[in-house]
Tab-separated table of C-alpha atoms in Angstrom:
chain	number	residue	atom	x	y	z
A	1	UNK	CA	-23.354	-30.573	34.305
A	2	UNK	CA	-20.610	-30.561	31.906
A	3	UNK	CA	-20.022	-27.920	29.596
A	4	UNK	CA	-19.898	-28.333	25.865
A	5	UNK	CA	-16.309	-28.527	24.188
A	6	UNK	CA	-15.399	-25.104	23.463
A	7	UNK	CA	-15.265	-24.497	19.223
A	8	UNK	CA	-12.339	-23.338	17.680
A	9	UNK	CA	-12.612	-19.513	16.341
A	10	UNK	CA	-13.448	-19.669	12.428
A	11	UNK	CA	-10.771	-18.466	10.592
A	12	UNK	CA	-10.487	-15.228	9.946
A	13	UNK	CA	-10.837	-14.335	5.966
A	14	UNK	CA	-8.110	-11.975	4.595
A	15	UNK	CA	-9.065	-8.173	3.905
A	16	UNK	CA	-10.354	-7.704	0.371
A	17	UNK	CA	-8.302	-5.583	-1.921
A	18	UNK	CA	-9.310	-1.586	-2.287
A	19	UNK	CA	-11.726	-1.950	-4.601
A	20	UNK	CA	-12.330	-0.085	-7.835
A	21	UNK	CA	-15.741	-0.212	-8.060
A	22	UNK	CA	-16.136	2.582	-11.075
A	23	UNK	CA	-13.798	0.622	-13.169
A	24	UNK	CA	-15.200	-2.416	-12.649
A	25	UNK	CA	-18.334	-1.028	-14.355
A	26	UNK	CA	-16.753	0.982	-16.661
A	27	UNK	CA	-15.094	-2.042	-18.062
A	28	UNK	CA	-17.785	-4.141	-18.134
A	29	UNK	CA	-19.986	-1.629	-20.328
A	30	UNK	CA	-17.052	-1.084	-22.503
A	31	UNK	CA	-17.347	-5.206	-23.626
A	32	UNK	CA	-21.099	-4.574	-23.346
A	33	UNK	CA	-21.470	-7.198	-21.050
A	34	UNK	CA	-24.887	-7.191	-18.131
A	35	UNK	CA	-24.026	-7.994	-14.374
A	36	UNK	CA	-25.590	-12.021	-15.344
A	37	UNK	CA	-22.602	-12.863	-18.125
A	38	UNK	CA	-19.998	-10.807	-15.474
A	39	UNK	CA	-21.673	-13.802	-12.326
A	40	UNK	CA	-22.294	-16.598	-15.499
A	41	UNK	CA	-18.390	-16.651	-16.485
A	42	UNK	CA	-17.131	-16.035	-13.034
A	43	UNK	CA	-19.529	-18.950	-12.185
A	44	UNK	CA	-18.756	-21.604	-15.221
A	45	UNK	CA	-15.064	-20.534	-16.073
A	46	UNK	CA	-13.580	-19.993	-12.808
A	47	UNK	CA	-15.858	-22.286	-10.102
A	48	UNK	CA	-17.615	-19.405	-8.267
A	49	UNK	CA	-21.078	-20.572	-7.754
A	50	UNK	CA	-21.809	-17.983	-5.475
A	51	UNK	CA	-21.499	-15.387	-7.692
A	52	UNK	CA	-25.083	-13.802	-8.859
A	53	UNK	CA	-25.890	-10.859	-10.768
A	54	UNK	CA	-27.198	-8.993	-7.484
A	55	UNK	CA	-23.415	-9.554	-6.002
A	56	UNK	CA	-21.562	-8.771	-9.395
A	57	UNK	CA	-23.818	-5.314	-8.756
A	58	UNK	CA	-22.967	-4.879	-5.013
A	59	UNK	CA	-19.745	-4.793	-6.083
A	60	UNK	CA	-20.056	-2.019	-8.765
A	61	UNK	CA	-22.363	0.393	-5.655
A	62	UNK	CA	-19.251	-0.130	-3.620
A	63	UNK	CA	-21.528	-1.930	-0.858
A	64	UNK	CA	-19.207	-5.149	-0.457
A	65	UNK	CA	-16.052	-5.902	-2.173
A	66	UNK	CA	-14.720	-8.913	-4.083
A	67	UNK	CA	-12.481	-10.861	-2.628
A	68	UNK	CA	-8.879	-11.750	-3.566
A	69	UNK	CA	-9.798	-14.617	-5.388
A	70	UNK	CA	-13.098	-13.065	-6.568
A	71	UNK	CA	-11.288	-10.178	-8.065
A	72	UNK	CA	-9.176	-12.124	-9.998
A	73	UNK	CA	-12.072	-14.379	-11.303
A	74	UNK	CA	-13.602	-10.878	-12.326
A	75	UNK	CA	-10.504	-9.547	-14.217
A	76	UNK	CA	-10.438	-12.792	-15.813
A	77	UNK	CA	-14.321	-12.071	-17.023
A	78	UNK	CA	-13.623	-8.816	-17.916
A	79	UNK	CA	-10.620	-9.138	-19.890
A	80	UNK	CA	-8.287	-7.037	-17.561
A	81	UNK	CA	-5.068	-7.327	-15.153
A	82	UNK	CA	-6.174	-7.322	-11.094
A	83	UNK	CA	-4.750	-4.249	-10.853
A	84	UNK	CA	-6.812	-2.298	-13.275
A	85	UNK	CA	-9.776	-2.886	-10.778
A	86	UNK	CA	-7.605	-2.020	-7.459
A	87	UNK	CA	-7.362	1.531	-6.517
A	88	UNK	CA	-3.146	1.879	-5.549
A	89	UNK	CA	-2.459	-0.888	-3.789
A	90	UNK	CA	-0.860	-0.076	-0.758
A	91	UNK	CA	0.222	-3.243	1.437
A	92	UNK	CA	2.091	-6.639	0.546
A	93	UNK	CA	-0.943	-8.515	-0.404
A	94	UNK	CA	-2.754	-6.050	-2.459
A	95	UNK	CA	0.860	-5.320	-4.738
A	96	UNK	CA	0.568	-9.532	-5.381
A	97	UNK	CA	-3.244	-8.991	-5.851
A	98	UNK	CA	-2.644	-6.246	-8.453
A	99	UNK	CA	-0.135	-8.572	-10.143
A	100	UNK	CA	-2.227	-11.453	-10.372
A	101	UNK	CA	0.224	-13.694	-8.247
A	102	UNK	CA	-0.489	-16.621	-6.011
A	103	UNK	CA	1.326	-16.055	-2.780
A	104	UNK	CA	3.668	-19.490	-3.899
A	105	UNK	CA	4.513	-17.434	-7.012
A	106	UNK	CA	6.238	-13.986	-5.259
A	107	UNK	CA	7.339	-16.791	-2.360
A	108	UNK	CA	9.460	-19.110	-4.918
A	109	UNK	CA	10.247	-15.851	-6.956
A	110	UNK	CA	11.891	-14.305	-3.323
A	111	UNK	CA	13.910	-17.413	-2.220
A	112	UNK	CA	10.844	-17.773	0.839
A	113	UNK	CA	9.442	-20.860	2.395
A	114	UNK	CA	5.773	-20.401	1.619
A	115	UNK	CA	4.374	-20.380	5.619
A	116	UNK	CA	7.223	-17.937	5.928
A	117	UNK	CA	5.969	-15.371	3.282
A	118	UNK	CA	2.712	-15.836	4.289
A	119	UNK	CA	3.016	-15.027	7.813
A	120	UNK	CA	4.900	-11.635	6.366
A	121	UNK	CA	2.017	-10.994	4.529
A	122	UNK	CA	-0.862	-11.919	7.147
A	123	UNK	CA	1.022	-9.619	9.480
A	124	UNK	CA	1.774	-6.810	6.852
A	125	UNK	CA	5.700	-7.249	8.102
A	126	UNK	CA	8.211	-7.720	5.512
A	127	UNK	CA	11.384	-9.644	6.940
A	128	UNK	CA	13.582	-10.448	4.129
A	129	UNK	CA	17.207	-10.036	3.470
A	130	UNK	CA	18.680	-7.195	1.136
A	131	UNK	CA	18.719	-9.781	-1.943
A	132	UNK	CA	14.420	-11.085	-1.310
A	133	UNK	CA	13.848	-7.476	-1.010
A	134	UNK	CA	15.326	-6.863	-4.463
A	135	UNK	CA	14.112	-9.678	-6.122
A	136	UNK	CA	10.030	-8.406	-4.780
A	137	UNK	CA	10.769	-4.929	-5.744
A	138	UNK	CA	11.440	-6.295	-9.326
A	139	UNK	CA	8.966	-9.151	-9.139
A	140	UNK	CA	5.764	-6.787	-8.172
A	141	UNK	CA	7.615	-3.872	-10.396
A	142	UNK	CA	7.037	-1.534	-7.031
A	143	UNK	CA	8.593	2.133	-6.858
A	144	UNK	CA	10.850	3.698	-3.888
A	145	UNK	CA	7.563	4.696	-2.210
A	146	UNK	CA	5.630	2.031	-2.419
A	147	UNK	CA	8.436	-0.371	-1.540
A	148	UNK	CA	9.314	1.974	1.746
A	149	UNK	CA	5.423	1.100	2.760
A	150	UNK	CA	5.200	-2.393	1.616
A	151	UNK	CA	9.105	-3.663	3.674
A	152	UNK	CA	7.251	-1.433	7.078
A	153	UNK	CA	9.509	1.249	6.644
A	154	UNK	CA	6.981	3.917	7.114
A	155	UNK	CA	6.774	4.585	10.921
A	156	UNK	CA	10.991	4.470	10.899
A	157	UNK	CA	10.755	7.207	8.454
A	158	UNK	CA	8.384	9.215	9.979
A	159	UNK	CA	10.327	9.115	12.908
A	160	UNK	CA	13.479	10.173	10.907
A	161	UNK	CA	12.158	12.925	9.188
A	162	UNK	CA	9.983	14.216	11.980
A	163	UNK	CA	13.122	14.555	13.896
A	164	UNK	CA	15.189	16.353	10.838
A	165	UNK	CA	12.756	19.073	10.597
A	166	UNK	CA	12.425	19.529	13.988
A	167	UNK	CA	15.919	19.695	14.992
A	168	UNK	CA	19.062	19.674	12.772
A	169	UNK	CA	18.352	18.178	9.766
A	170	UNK	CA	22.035	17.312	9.007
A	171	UNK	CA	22.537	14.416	11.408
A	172	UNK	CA	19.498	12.076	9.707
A	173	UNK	CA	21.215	12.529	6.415
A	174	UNK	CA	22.979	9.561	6.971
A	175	UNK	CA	20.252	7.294	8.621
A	176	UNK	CA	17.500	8.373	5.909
A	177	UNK	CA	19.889	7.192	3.305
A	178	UNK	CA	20.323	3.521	5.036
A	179	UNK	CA	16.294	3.641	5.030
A	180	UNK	CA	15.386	4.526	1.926
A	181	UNK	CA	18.842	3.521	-0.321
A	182	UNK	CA	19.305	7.261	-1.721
A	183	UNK	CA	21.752	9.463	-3.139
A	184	UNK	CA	23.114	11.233	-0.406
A	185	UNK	CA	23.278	14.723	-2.075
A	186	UNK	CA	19.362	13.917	-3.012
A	187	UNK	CA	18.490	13.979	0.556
A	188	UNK	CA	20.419	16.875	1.554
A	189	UNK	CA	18.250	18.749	-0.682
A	190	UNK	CA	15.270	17.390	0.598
A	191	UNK	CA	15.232	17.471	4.174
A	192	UNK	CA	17.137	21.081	4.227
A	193	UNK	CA	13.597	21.947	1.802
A	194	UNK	CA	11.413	19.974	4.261
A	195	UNK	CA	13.380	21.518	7.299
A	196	UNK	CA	12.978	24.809	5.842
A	197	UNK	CA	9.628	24.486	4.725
A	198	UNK	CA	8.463	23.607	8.481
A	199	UNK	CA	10.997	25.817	10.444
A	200	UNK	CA	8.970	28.827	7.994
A	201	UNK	CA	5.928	27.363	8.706
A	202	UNK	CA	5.554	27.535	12.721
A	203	UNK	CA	7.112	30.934	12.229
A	204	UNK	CA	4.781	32.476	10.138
A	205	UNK	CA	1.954	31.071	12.057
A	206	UNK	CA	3.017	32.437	15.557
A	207	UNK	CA	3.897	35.843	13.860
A	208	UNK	CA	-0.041	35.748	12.325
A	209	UNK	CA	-0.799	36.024	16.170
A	210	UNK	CA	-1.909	32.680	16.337
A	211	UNK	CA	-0.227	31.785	19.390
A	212	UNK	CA	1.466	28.563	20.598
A	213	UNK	CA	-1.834	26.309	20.116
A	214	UNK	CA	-2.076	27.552	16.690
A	215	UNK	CA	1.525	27.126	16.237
A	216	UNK	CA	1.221	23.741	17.672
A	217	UNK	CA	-1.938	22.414	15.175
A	218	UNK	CA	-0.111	23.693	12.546
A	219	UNK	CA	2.821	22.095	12.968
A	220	UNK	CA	1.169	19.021	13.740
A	221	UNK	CA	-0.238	19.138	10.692
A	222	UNK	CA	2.848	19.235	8.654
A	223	UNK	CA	4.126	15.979	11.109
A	224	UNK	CA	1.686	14.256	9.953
A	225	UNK	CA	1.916	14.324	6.868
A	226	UNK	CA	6.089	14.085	6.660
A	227	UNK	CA	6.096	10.766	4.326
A	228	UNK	CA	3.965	12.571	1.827
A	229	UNK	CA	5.783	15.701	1.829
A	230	UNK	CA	8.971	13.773	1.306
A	231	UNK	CA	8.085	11.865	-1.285
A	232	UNK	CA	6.899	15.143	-3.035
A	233	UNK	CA	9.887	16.866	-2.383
A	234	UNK	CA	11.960	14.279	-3.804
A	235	UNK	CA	10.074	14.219	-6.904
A	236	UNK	CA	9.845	17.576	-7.378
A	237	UNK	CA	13.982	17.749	-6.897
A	238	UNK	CA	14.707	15.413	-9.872
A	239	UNK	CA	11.573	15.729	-11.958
């Protein structure tokens, strides 16, 4: 007995946005507009005939989320940018999202084959050269941070920074700076502050009488949350 043909996996549909479901509502009463004229215009302006009142509220409860297309239909209804119903973006897609961009648009912007940018932003791995990375940092308006996450530079600087607190801070000066494109003298501050900051830390905890595994969750703690702290004390050095 033969065996049917195998069928091909469905395609797998992209992740929706983060959501702001509060604003969404929030807007919407503001133009005192019902969830049926929110699903009517997405419906008859922008071709979504799957779009009912029931959904328009699903989105509002936070029990689904709009899509990337949706959400743009929705701005479009509610008289807003994308990214006033996206909580911070955070990867490559949801900074074009936010921005109302087609991926063609940031792809012709960048100096990128469109299959090319694509697969960067399917596989949340930015590979372009020093001059594309300027021209999307401009293009989707994106600070030091949130460029850093959205180029996959996060887990490198972890690493770096775990390693400067940990050890001698002095010898990732130099690396940190080629990560992130810093003033040198900025980072000296902040990873001798971060360095300081942890090297206090773990002391003060074993001298509490913690012991080692206290110590140890502590500092753990702090590791974990290195990118943050940088950030902050970055900020807080030139604010």
């Amino acid at each position: 007995m033969r065996r049917p043909p195998a069928q091909p996996n469905p395609p797998v549909p992209p992740p929706s946005p983060p959501f702001d479901a509060p604003a969404a509502r929030r807007l919407r009463t503001a133009l005192n507009m019902g969830p049926e004229h929110v699903a009517y215009g997405m419906r008859a302006s922008y071709g979504l005939p799957h779009v009912t009142p029931d959904l328009v509220i699903a989105w509002e409860r936070g029990i689904t989320a709009p899509t990337g297309s949706e959400l743009i239909a929705l701005a479009g209804v509610l008289w807003c940018s994308p990214g006033e119903l996206i909580s911070r973006p955070r990867t490559l897609r949801e900074h074009r999202v936010s921005h109302g961009l087609a991926p063609d648009d940031v792809a012709r912007a960048v100096g990128l084959e469109l299959l090319a940018y694509l697969s960067m932003e399917e596989n949340d791995e930015w590979r372009g050269t020093d001059r594309q990375s300027s021209a999307l940092a401009e293009l989707l308006d994106l600070s030091l941070p949130d460029f850093v996450t959205v180029t996959g530079r996060d887990r490198k600087l972890a690493e770096l920074l775990c390693s400067a607190v940990t050890t001698r801070w002095q010898a990732y000066v130099r690396p940190v700076a080629k990560l992130v494109s810093l003033d040198r003298r900025l980072l000296e501050v902040a990873l001798q502050e971060l360095h300081r900051q942890y090297q206090g830390q773990m002391v003060a905890t074993l001298s509490w009488g913690g012991g080692s595994g206290g110590a140890g969750d502590t500092g753990q703690d702090f590791l974990d949350r290195i990118v943050e702290r940088f950030w902050t004390t970055l900020q807080s050095n030139t604010g």
